[in-house]
PDB file of C-alpha atoms in Angstrom:
ATOM      1  CA  MET A 696      16.433  19.789  12.623  1.00  0.00           C
ATOM      2  CA  PRO A 697      13.598  17.892  13.676  1.00  0.00           C
ATOM      3  CA  ASN A 698      10.245  18.809  12.133  1.00  0.00           C
ATOM      4  CA  PRO A 699       8.024  21.100  14.857  1.00  0.00           C
ATOM      5  CA  TRP A 700       4.927  19.560  13.164  1.00  0.00           C
ATOM      6  CA  THR A 701       5.355  15.710  13.268  1.00  0.00           C
ATOM      7  CA  GLY A 702       3.258  13.555  16.119  1.00  0.00           C
ATOM      8  CA  LYS A 703      -0.247  12.783  16.053  1.00  0.00           C
ATOM      9  CA  GLY A 704      -1.858  12.629  12.965  1.00  0.00           C
ATOM     10  CA  ASN A 705       0.301  15.024  11.310  1.00  0.00           C
ATOM     11  CA  PRO A 706       2.526  14.981   8.314  1.00  0.00           C
ATOM     12  CA  TYR A 707       6.382  14.219   7.787  1.00  0.00           C
ATOM     13  CA  THR A 708       8.358  15.560   5.092  1.00  0.00           C
ATOM     14  CA  ARG A 709       9.357  13.244   2.062  1.00  0.00           C
ATOM     15  CA  GLN A 710      12.826  13.177   3.181  1.00  0.00           C
ATOM     16  CA  GLU A 711      11.904  12.483   6.630  1.00  0.00           C
ATOM     17  CA  VAL A 712       9.825   9.253   5.424  1.00  0.00           C
ATOM     18  CA  ARG A 713      12.887   8.518   3.731  1.00  0.00           C
ATOM     19  CA  ASP A 714      15.075   8.768   6.295  1.00  0.00           C
ATOM     20  CA  ARG A 715      12.974   6.662   8.539  1.00  0.00           C
ATOM     21  CA  LEU A 716      12.880   3.770   6.170  1.00  0.00           C
ATOM     22  CA  GLN A 717      16.934   3.957   5.997  1.00  0.00           C
ATOM     23  CA  SER A 718      17.115   3.768   9.711  1.00  0.00           C
ATOM     24  CA  THR A 719      15.132   0.576   9.401  1.00  0.00           C
ATOM     25  CA  LEU A 720      17.167  -0.994   6.752  1.00  0.00           C
ATOM     26  CA  ASP A 721      20.478   0.293   8.942  1.00  0.00           C
ATOM     27  CA  GLN A 722      19.301  -2.015  11.676  1.00  0.00           C
ATOM     28  CA  GLN A 723      19.269  -4.918   9.247  1.00  0.00           C
ATOM     29  CA  LYS A 724      15.357  -5.101   9.847  1.00  0.00           C
ATOM     30  CA  ALA A 725      12.811  -5.439   6.884  1.00  0.00           C
ATOM     31  CA  ILE A 726      10.634  -2.438   6.086  1.00  0.00           C
ATOM     32  CA  ILE A 727       6.847  -3.308   6.579  1.00  0.00           C
ATOM     33  CA  VAL A 728       4.010  -1.190   5.466  1.00  0.00           C
ATOM     34  CA  ALA A 729       0.258  -2.037   6.162  1.00  0.00           C
ATOM     35  CA  GLY A 730      -2.736  -1.008   4.421  1.00  0.00           C
ATOM     36  CA  ALA A 731      -5.271  -0.221   7.132  1.00  0.00           C
ATOM     37  CA  GLY A 732      -9.232   0.342   6.134  1.00  0.00           C
ATOM     38  CA  THR A 733     -10.188   1.335   9.863  1.00  0.00           C
ATOM     39  CA  GLY A 734      -8.993   3.572  12.592  1.00  0.00           C
ATOM     40  CA  ILE A 735      -8.516   0.535  14.913  1.00  0.00           C
ATOM     41  CA  SER A 736      -6.834  -1.265  12.329  1.00  0.00           C
ATOM     42  CA  ALA A 737      -4.108   1.441  12.073  1.00  0.00           C
ATOM     43  CA  LYS A 738      -4.150   1.893  16.002  1.00  0.00           C
ATOM     44  CA  PHE A 739      -3.002  -1.862  16.425  1.00  0.00           C
ATOM     45  CA  ILE A 740      -0.699  -1.895  13.012  1.00  0.00           C
ATOM     46  CA  GLU A 741       0.924   1.018  14.474  1.00  0.00           C
ATOM     47  CA  LYS A 742       1.588  -0.743  18.071  1.00  0.00           C
ATOM     48  CA  GLY A 743       2.852  -3.792  16.193  1.00  0.00           C
ATOM     49  CA  GLY A 744       5.767  -1.495  14.868  1.00  0.00           C
ATOM     50  CA  ALA A 745       4.779  -1.189  10.902  1.00  0.00           C
ATOM     51  CA  ASP A 746       7.028   1.446   9.482  1.00  0.00           C
ATOM     52  CA  LEU A 747       4.192   2.736   7.541  1.00  0.00           C
ATOM     53  CA  ILE A 748       0.135   2.923   6.994  1.00  0.00           C
ATOM     54  CA  ILE A 749      -1.442   3.194   3.661  1.00  0.00           C
ATOM     55  CA  ILE A 750      -4.754   3.888   3.502  1.00  0.00           C
ATOM     56  CA  TYR A 751      -7.024   2.381   0.510  1.00  0.00           C
ATOM     57  CA  ASN A 752     -10.231   2.648  -0.934  1.00  0.00           C
ATOM     58  CA  SER A 753     -10.319  -1.048  -0.811  1.00  0.00           C
ATOM     59  CA  GLY A 754      -9.662  -1.318   2.980  1.00  0.00           C
ATOM     60  CA  ARG A 755     -13.137  -0.402   3.391  1.00  0.00           C
ATOM     61  CA  PHE A 756     -14.437  -3.146   1.244  1.00  0.00           C
ATOM     62  CA  ARG A 757     -12.048  -5.494   2.820  1.00  0.00           C
ATOM     63  CA  MET A 758     -13.214  -4.716   6.223  1.00  0.00           C
ATOM     64  CA  ALA A 759     -16.584  -4.874   5.526  1.00  0.00           C
ATOM     65  CA  GLY A 760     -16.347  -8.431   4.448  1.00  0.00           C
ATOM     66  CA  HIS A 761     -15.769  -8.085   0.471  1.00  0.00           C
ATOM     67  CA  GLY A 762     -12.501  -9.119  -1.844  1.00  0.00           C
ATOM     68  CA  SER A 763      -9.932  -6.453  -2.403  1.00  0.00           C
ATOM     69  CA  THR A 764     -10.835  -6.454  -5.516  1.00  0.00           C
ATOM     70  CA  ALA A 765     -13.830  -4.476  -4.800  1.00  0.00           C
ATOM     71  CA  GLY A 766     -11.547  -1.347  -4.846  1.00  0.00           C
ATOM     72  CA  LEU A 767     -10.844  -1.676  -8.695  1.00  0.00           C
ATOM     73  CA  MET A 768     -14.656  -1.289  -9.470  1.00  0.00           C
ATOM     74  CA  ALA A 769     -17.063   1.378  -9.792  1.00  0.00           C
ATOM     75  CA  TYR A 770     -18.268   0.690  -6.540  1.00  0.00           C
ATOM     76  CA  GLY A 771     -17.527   4.667  -5.060  1.00  0.00           C
ATOM     77  CA  ASP A 772     -15.540   7.145  -5.513  1.00  0.00           C
ATOM     78  CA  ALA A 773     -12.176   5.771  -4.434  1.00  0.00           C
ATOM     79  CA  ASN A 774     -10.389   9.310  -3.684  1.00  0.00           C
ATOM     80  CA  ALA A 775     -13.021  10.262  -1.924  1.00  0.00           C
ATOM     81  CA  VAL A 776     -13.287   7.254  -0.001  1.00  0.00           C
ATOM     82  CA  ALA A 777      -9.508   7.135   0.863  1.00  0.00           C
ATOM     83  CA  MET A 778      -9.473  10.929   2.219  1.00  0.00           C
ATOM     84  CA  GLU A 779     -12.845  10.134   4.469  1.00  0.00           C
ATOM     85  CA  ILE A 780     -11.061   7.312   6.066  1.00  0.00           C
ATOM     86  CA  GLY A 781      -7.834   9.263   6.581  1.00  0.00           C
ATOM     87  CA  GLU A 782      -9.649  12.288   7.975  1.00  0.00           C
ATOM     88  CA  PHE A 783     -12.292  10.670  10.175  1.00  0.00           C
ATOM     89  CA  GLU A 784     -10.890   7.245  11.032  1.00  0.00           C
ATOM     90  CA  VAL A 785      -6.964   6.672  10.974  1.00  0.00           C
ATOM     91  CA  LEU A 786      -5.275  10.255  11.113  1.00  0.00           C
ATOM     92  CA  PRO A 787      -6.958  11.287  14.530  1.00  0.00           C
ATOM     93  CA  VAL A 788      -5.578   8.035  16.074  1.00  0.00           C
ATOM     94  CA  VAL A 789      -2.098   7.268  15.019  1.00  0.00           C
ATOM     95  CA  GLU A 790       0.282   8.626  17.268  1.00  0.00           C
ATOM     96  CA  GLU A 791       3.567   8.649  15.481  1.00  0.00           C
ATOM     97  CA  ILE A 792       4.413   6.773  12.203  1.00  0.00           C
ATOM     98  CA  PRO A 793       3.482   8.308   8.662  1.00  0.00           C
ATOM     99  CA  VAL A 794       0.283   7.771   6.761  1.00  0.00           C
ATOM    100  CA  ILE A 795       0.276   7.403   3.410  1.00  0.00           C
ATOM    101  CA  CYS A 796      -2.841   8.296   0.878  1.00  0.00           C
ATOM    102  CA  GLY A 797      -3.753   5.834  -1.808  1.00  0.00           C
ATOM    103  CA  VAL A 798      -4.679   8.164  -5.015  1.00  0.00           C
ATOM    104  CA  HIS A 799      -6.755   6.895  -8.119  1.00  0.00           C
ATOM    105  CA  GLY A 800      -4.472   8.382 -10.657  1.00  0.00           C
ATOM    106  CA  SER A 801      -6.439   8.418 -13.512  1.00  0.00           C
ATOM    107  CA  ASP A 802      -9.350   9.787 -12.050  1.00  0.00           C
ATOM    108  CA  PRO A 803     -10.508  11.935 -15.186  1.00  0.00           C
ATOM    109  CA  ARG A 804     -12.738  14.137 -12.724  1.00  0.00           C
ATOM    110  CA  ARG A 805      -9.972  15.060 -10.706  1.00  0.00           C
ATOM    111  CA  ARG A 806      -7.212  17.880 -11.445  1.00  0.00           C
ATOM    112  CA  MET A 807      -4.569  15.692  -9.787  1.00  0.00           C
ATOM    113  CA  TRP A 808      -2.307  18.452  -8.759  1.00  0.00           C
ATOM    114  CA  HIS A 809      -5.439  20.153  -6.819  1.00  0.00           C
ATOM    115  CA  HIS A 810      -6.184  16.671  -5.157  1.00  0.00           C
ATOM    116  CA  LEU A 811      -2.560  16.323  -4.179  1.00  0.00           C
ATOM    117  CA  LEU A 812      -2.554  19.633  -2.449  1.00  0.00           C
ATOM    118  CA  LYS A 813      -5.538  18.626  -0.350  1.00  0.00           C
ATOM    119  CA  VAL A 814      -4.100  15.009   0.517  1.00  0.00           C
ATOM    120  CA  LYS A 815      -1.063  17.346   1.828  1.00  0.00           C
ATOM    121  CA  GLU A 816      -2.753  19.695   3.634  1.00  0.00           C
ATOM    122  CA  MET A 817      -5.291  16.790   5.036  1.00  0.00           C
ATOM    123  CA  GLY A 818      -2.003  15.757   6.927  1.00  0.00           C
ATOM    124  CA  PHE A 819      -0.938  12.687   4.655  1.00  0.00           C
ATOM    125  CA  SER A 820       3.120  11.959   4.402  1.00  0.00           C
ATOM    126  CA  GLY A 821       2.732  10.758   1.101  1.00  0.00           C
ATOM    127  CA  ILE A 822       0.871   8.808  -1.982  1.00  0.00           C
ATOM    128  CA  ASN A 823       0.507   5.621  -3.348  1.00  0.00           C
ATOM    129  CA  ASN A 824      -1.154   4.377  -6.769  1.00  0.00           C
ATOM    130  CA  PHE A 825      -4.349   2.746  -5.842  1.00  0.00           C
ATOM    131  CA  PRO A 826      -6.344   1.795  -7.436  1.00  0.00           C
ATOM    132  CA  THR A 827      -3.765   0.843  -9.804  1.00  0.00           C
ATOM    133  CA  HIS A 828      -4.227  -0.006 -13.412  1.00  0.00           C
ATOM    134  CA  SER A 829      -0.837  -1.609 -13.372  1.00  0.00           C
ATOM    135  CA  ILE A 830      -2.425  -4.843 -12.306  1.00  0.00           C
ATOM    136  CA  VAL A 831      -4.935  -4.810 -15.153  1.00  0.00           C
ATOM    137  CA  ASP A 832      -3.745  -6.485 -18.379  1.00  0.00           C
ATOM    138  CA  GLY A 833      -5.606  -7.904 -21.779  1.00  0.00           C
ATOM    139  CA  HIS A 834      -8.172  -6.194 -23.894  1.00  0.00           C
ATOM    140  CA  PHE A 835      -9.735  -3.854 -20.770  1.00  0.00           C
ATOM    141  CA  ARG A 836      -6.035  -2.895 -19.920  1.00  0.00           C
ATOM    142  CA  ARG A 837      -5.726  -1.419 -23.736  1.00  0.00           C
ATOM    143  CA  VAL A 838      -8.891   0.165 -24.172  1.00  0.00           C
ATOM    144  CA  LEU A 839      -7.995   2.155 -20.649  1.00  0.00           C
ATOM    145  CA  GLU A 840      -4.780   3.375 -22.431  1.00  0.00           C
ATOM    146  CA  GLU A 841      -6.561   4.435 -25.405  1.00  0.00           C
ATOM    147  CA  THR A 842      -9.012   6.491 -23.838  1.00  0.00           C
ATOM    148  CA  GLY A 843      -7.001   8.286 -21.887  1.00  0.00           C
ATOM    149  CA  MET A 844      -7.266   6.302 -18.475  1.00  0.00           C
ATOM    150  CA  GLY A 845      -4.221   4.280 -18.415  1.00  0.00           C
ATOM    151  CA  PHE A 846      -1.535   3.719 -16.095  1.00  0.00           C
ATOM    152  CA  ASP A 847       0.600   6.781 -17.721  1.00  0.00           C
ATOM    153  CA  LYS A 848      -1.889   8.890 -15.773  1.00  0.00           C
ATOM    154  CA  GLU A 849      -0.538   7.094 -12.415  1.00  0.00           C
ATOM    155  CA  VAL A 850       2.980   8.310 -13.400  1.00  0.00           C
ATOM    156  CA  GLU A 851       2.237  11.376 -13.920  1.00  0.00           C
ATOM    157  CA  MET A 852       0.509  11.706 -10.678  1.00  0.00           C
ATOM    158  CA  VAL A 853       3.699  10.479  -9.181  1.00  0.00           C
ATOM    159  CA  ARG A 854       5.839  13.220 -10.917  1.00  0.00           C
ATOM    160  CA  ILE A 855       3.723  15.967  -9.615  1.00  0.00           C
ATOM    161  CA  ALA A 856       3.876  14.351  -6.285  1.00  0.00           C
ATOM    162  CA  SER A 857       7.311  14.429  -6.472  1.00  0.00           C
ATOM    163  CA  LYS A 858       7.535  18.259  -7.389  1.00  0.00           C
ATOM    164  CA  MET A 859       5.242  19.034  -4.367  1.00  0.00           C
ATOM    165  CA  GLU A 860       7.920  17.121  -2.064  1.00  0.00           C
ATOM    166  CA  LEU A 861       5.441  14.169  -1.323  1.00  0.00           C
ATOM    167  CA  PHE A 862       6.743  10.829  -0.399  1.00  0.00           C
ATOM    168  CA  SER A 863       5.657   8.132  -3.335  1.00  0.00           C
ATOM    169  CA  ILE A 864       5.477   4.514  -2.723  1.00  0.00           C
ATOM    170  CA  VAL A 865       3.723   2.693  -5.723  1.00  0.00           C
ATOM    171  CA  TYR A 866       2.506  -0.243  -6.939  1.00  0.00           C
ATOM    172  CA  VAL A 867       4.209  -1.729 -10.207  1.00  0.00           C
ATOM    173  CA  ALA A 868       3.568  -5.087 -12.073  1.00  0.00           C
ATOM    174  CA  THR A 869       6.093  -5.282 -14.661  1.00  0.00           C
ATOM    175  CA  PRO A 870       9.805  -3.941 -15.332  1.00  0.00           C
ATOM    176  CA  ASP A 871       8.947  -1.457 -17.779  1.00  0.00           C
ATOM    177  CA  ASP A 872       6.116   0.124 -15.406  1.00  0.00           C
ATOM    178  CA  ALA A 873       9.151  -0.076 -12.549  1.00  0.00           C
ATOM    179  CA  ARG A 874      11.571   1.980 -15.027  1.00  0.00           C
ATOM    180  CA  GLN A 875       8.832   4.522 -15.534  1.00  0.00           C
ATOM    181  CA  MET A 876       7.453   5.016 -11.938  1.00  0.00           C
ATOM    182  CA  ALA A 877      11.256   5.466 -10.977  1.00  0.00           C
ATOM    183  CA  ASP A 878      11.843   8.109 -13.933  1.00  0.00           C
ATOM    184  CA  ALA A 879       9.125   9.677 -12.602  1.00  0.00           C
ATOM    185  CA  GLY A 880      10.595  10.210  -9.072  1.00  0.00           C
ATOM    186  CA  ALA A 881       9.129   7.455  -6.995  1.00  0.00           C
ATOM    187  CA  ASP A 882      10.580   6.682  -3.493  1.00  0.00           C
ATOM    188  CA  ALA A 883       9.667   2.978  -3.067  1.00  0.00           C
ATOM    189  CA  ILE A 884       8.696   0.516  -5.889  1.00  0.00           C
ATOM    190  CA  ILE A 885       6.131  -2.490  -5.029  1.00  0.00           C
ATOM    191  CA  ALA A 886       6.189  -5.583  -7.105  1.00  0.00           C
ATOM    192  CA  HIS A 887       2.654  -6.354  -7.136  1.00  0.00           C
ATOM    193  CA  VAL A 888       2.588 -10.248  -7.941  1.00  0.00           C
ATOM    194  CA  GLY A 889      -1.024 -11.067  -7.934  1.00  0.00           C
ATOM    195  CA  THR A 890      -3.999 -10.825  -5.871  1.00  0.00           C
ATOM    196  CA  THR A 891      -3.655 -12.240  -1.984  1.00  0.00           C
ATOM    197  CA  VAL A 892      -4.088 -15.597  -1.588  1.00  0.00           C
ATOM    198  CA  GLY A 893      -6.127 -17.210   1.259  1.00  0.00           C
ATOM    199  CA  GLY A 894      -8.693 -16.328   3.943  1.00  0.00           C
ATOM    200  CA  SER A 895     -12.314 -15.837   3.417  1.00  0.00           C
ATOM    201  CA  ILE A 896     -12.491 -13.394   0.460  1.00  0.00           C
ATOM    202  CA  GLY A 897      -9.041 -13.878  -0.791  1.00  0.00           C
ATOM    203  CA  VAL A 898      -8.554 -15.896  -3.861  1.00  0.00           C
ATOM    204  CA  VAL A 899      -8.073 -19.244  -3.875  1.00  0.00           C
ATOM    205  CA  GLU A 900      -5.154 -19.844  -6.124  1.00  0.00           C
ATOM    206  CA  ALA A 901      -2.247 -17.605  -6.740  1.00  0.00           C
ATOM    207  CA  SER A 902      -1.999 -15.969 -10.099  1.00  0.00           C
ATOM    208  CA  CYS A 903       1.809 -17.311  -9.782  1.00  0.00           C
ATOM    209  CA  SER A 904       3.873 -19.813  -7.889  1.00  0.00           C
ATOM    210  CA  MET A 905       6.244 -18.573  -5.134  1.00  0.00           C
ATOM    211  CA  GLU A 906       8.978 -19.204  -7.652  1.00  0.00           C
ATOM    212  CA  ASP A 907       7.329 -16.955  -9.958  1.00  0.00           C
ATOM    213  CA  ALA A 908       6.633 -14.710  -7.653  1.00  0.00           C
ATOM    214  CA  ILE A 909      10.550 -14.167  -6.427  1.00  0.00           C
ATOM    215  CA  GLU A 910      11.406 -13.921 -10.084  1.00  0.00           C
ATOM    216  CA  SER A 911       9.030 -10.983 -11.158  1.00  0.00           C
ATOM    217  CA  THR A 912       9.816  -9.199  -7.830  1.00  0.00           C
ATOM    218  CA  GLN A 913      13.910  -9.544  -8.568  1.00  0.00           C
ATOM    219  CA  LYS A 914      12.896  -8.338 -12.221  1.00  0.00           C
ATOM    220  CA  ILE A 915      11.131  -5.361 -11.136  1.00  0.00           C
ATOM    221  CA  ILE A 916      13.805  -4.255  -8.795  1.00  0.00           C
ATOM    222  CA  GLU A 917      16.534  -4.354 -11.192  1.00  0.00           C
ATOM    223  CA  ALA A 918      14.686  -2.403 -13.688  1.00  0.00           C
ATOM    224  CA  ALA A 919      14.003  -0.108 -11.274  1.00  0.00           C
ATOM    225  CA  ARG A 920      17.401   0.226 -10.039  1.00  0.00           C
ATOM    226  CA  GLU A 921      18.707   0.854 -13.627  1.00  0.00           C
ATOM    227  CA  VAL A 922      17.051   4.401 -13.209  1.00  0.00           C
ATOM    228  CA  ASN A 923      17.234   5.109  -9.853  1.00  0.00           C
ATOM    229  CA  PRO A 924      19.472   2.884  -7.373  1.00  0.00           C
ATOM    230  CA  ALA A 925      18.689   4.875  -4.251  1.00  0.00           C
ATOM    231  CA  LEU A 926      14.790   3.354  -4.078  1.00  0.00           C
ATOM    232  CA  PHE A 927      13.202   1.368  -1.559  1.00  0.00           C
ATOM    233  CA  PHE A 928      12.222  -1.898  -3.124  1.00  0.00           C
ATOM    234  CA  LEU A 929       9.197  -4.039  -1.507  1.00  0.00           C
ATOM    235  CA  THR A 930       7.017  -7.057  -2.426  1.00  0.00           C
ATOM    236  CA  HIS A 931       3.142  -7.735  -2.032  1.00  0.00           C
ATOM    237  CA  GLY A 932       0.412 -10.069  -3.242  1.00  0.00           C
ATOM    238  CA  GLY A 933       0.175 -13.301  -4.627  1.00  0.00           C
ATOM    239  CA  PRO A 934       1.420 -16.262  -2.697  1.00  0.00           C
ATOM    240  CA  ILE A 935       3.238 -13.844  -0.326  1.00  0.00           C
ATOM    241  CA  ASN A 936       1.145 -13.792   2.577  1.00  0.00           C
ATOM    242  CA  THR A 937       2.777 -15.101   5.871  1.00  0.00           C
ATOM    243  CA  PRO A 938       5.916 -14.005   7.611  1.00  0.00           C
ATOM    244  CA  GLU A 939       7.419 -17.228   6.269  1.00  0.00           C
ATOM    245  CA  ASP A 940       6.551 -16.327   2.970  1.00  0.00           C
ATOM    246  CA  VAL A 941       7.870 -13.033   3.045  1.00  0.00           C
ATOM    247  CA  ARG A 942      11.168 -14.344   4.602  1.00  0.00           C
ATOM    248  CA  GLN A 943      11.586 -16.572   1.675  1.00  0.00           C
ATOM    249  CA  VAL A 944      11.068 -13.653  -0.803  1.00  0.00           C
ATOM    250  CA  LEU A 945      13.762 -11.580   1.158  1.00  0.00           C
ATOM    251  CA  ASP A 946      16.192 -14.279   1.195  1.00  0.00           C
ATOM    252  CA  GLN A 947      16.149 -14.634  -2.468  1.00  0.00           C
ATOM    253  CA  THR A 948      15.620 -11.335  -4.075  1.00  0.00           C
ATOM    254  CA  ASP A 949      17.306  -7.713  -3.262  1.00  0.00           C
ATOM    255  CA  ALA A 950      13.530  -6.554  -1.562  1.00  0.00           C
ATOM    256  CA  HIS A 951      14.088  -4.796   1.355  1.00  0.00           C
ATOM    257  CA  GLY A 952      10.575  -5.616   2.813  1.00  0.00           C
ATOM    258  CA  PHE A 953       6.740  -6.115   2.123  1.00  0.00           C
ATOM    259  CA  VAL A 954       3.603  -4.381   1.865  1.00  0.00           C
ATOM    260  CA  GLY A 955       0.513  -6.290   3.447  1.00  0.00           C
ATOM    261  CA  ALA A 956      -2.967  -5.120   3.211  1.00  0.00           C
ATOM    262  CA  SER A 957      -5.199  -8.363   3.396  1.00  0.00           C
ATOM    263  CA  SER A 958      -2.107 -10.388   4.968  1.00  0.00           C
ATOM    264  CA  LEU A 959      -1.989  -8.177   7.574  1.00  0.00           C
ATOM    265  CA  GLU A 960      -5.032  -6.289   8.312  1.00  0.00           C
ATOM    266  CA  ARG A 961      -7.901  -8.720   6.994  1.00  0.00           C
ATOM    267  CA  MET A 962      -6.157 -12.157   7.944  1.00  0.00           C
ATOM    268  CA  GLY A 963      -5.211 -10.684  11.315  1.00  0.00           C
ATOM    269  CA  VAL A 964      -9.032 -10.123  12.170  1.00  0.00           C
ATOM    270  CA  GLU A 965     -10.090 -13.552  10.420  1.00  0.00           C
ATOM    271  CA  GLN A 966      -7.723 -15.298  12.271  1.00  0.00           C
ATOM    272  CA  SER A 967      -7.825 -13.737  15.848  1.00  0.00           C
ATOM    273  CA  LEU A 968     -11.750 -13.015  15.871  1.00  0.00           C
ATOM    274  CA  THR A 969     -12.060 -16.549  14.849  1.00  0.00           C
ATOM    275  CA  GLU A 970      -9.914 -18.024  17.625  1.00  0.00           C
ATOM    276  CA  LEU A 971     -11.145 -15.662  20.448  1.00  0.00           C
ATOM    277  CA  THR A 972     -15.012 -16.774  19.286  1.00  0.00           C
ATOM    278  CA  ARG A 973     -13.963 -20.346  19.712  1.00  0.00           C
ATOM    279  CA  ARG A 974     -12.482 -19.888  23.282  1.00  0.00           C
ATOM    280  CA  PHE A 975     -15.664 -18.240  24.276  1.00  0.00           C
ATOM    281  CA  LYS A 976     -17.974 -20.864  22.758  1.00  0.00           C
ATOM    282  CA  ALA A 977     -15.715 -23.697  24.738  1.00  0.00           C
ATOM    283  CA  LEU A 978     -16.885 -22.285  27.813  1.00  0.00           C
ATOM    284  CA  THR A 979     -19.444 -24.054  29.771  1.00  0.00           C
ATOM    285  CA  ILE A 980     -22.089 -23.466  32.387  1.00  0.00           C
ATOM    286  CA  LYS A 981     -22.533 -24.789  35.935  1.00  0.00           C
ATOM    287  CA  GLY A 982     -23.227 -28.629  35.575  1.00  0.00           C
ATOM    288  CA  GLY A 983     -22.335 -28.664  32.137  1.00  0.00           C
ATOM    289  CA  GLU A 984     -19.716 -31.375  30.679  1.00  0.00           C
TER     290      GLU A 984
END
């Protein structure tokens, strides 16, 4: 029986989201998930046919002209920002596709079960672990782990979300992270291979080559699949930026699709506004050359 509450700004159940993604795969199509930092982005990402929209706090920085890495810094309350974008910008304008809320699972000020109840009540159809400490490494990562703000908090957040029947699509950077998230009940695994290259505020050089990105993506997929073969697997970041890049990864891994934030939302705005402005500026007045 169809969910009577689905429709504009209303949530889908966990199984309904899974069924939608499976339907995409059954049609031999790649799953495309897009980040949105504004309502206008979400509206036209939906018109373009994306399968899911994720709201990140980094989207606000990205669409304000700053690098997405600002979302990992102490420049605001990540959980509050994601909820605000959802309530006042994205959920009111999205017509039909599920909207996912980015949740900072290691936020020590939140009772996570309580926060997830609010996420569900607002009308989100699932959660994503962003900001994520999975992409932090070195000494700082060890400090976070040792002081109770590590990746394990994100895993526990997904475990709680699973009990609440919230769909979860999660970033991981290593095979071990992938296994932990699969064991916690995640529905979809995103192999995060680094900050997206290109554009005006992207990194200049990828953290890895395309060959390394493909290898890392496949290793993450295989690790998670050992725990739960029914997961959806997606790729994200680093040198994987354009549709042609994604095609290469899909051809050489078992990934089911792609998650694009900067590569969809920011790059689309940068390219289209630049080109449109140039076309306007090419106009001449009467008597001009």
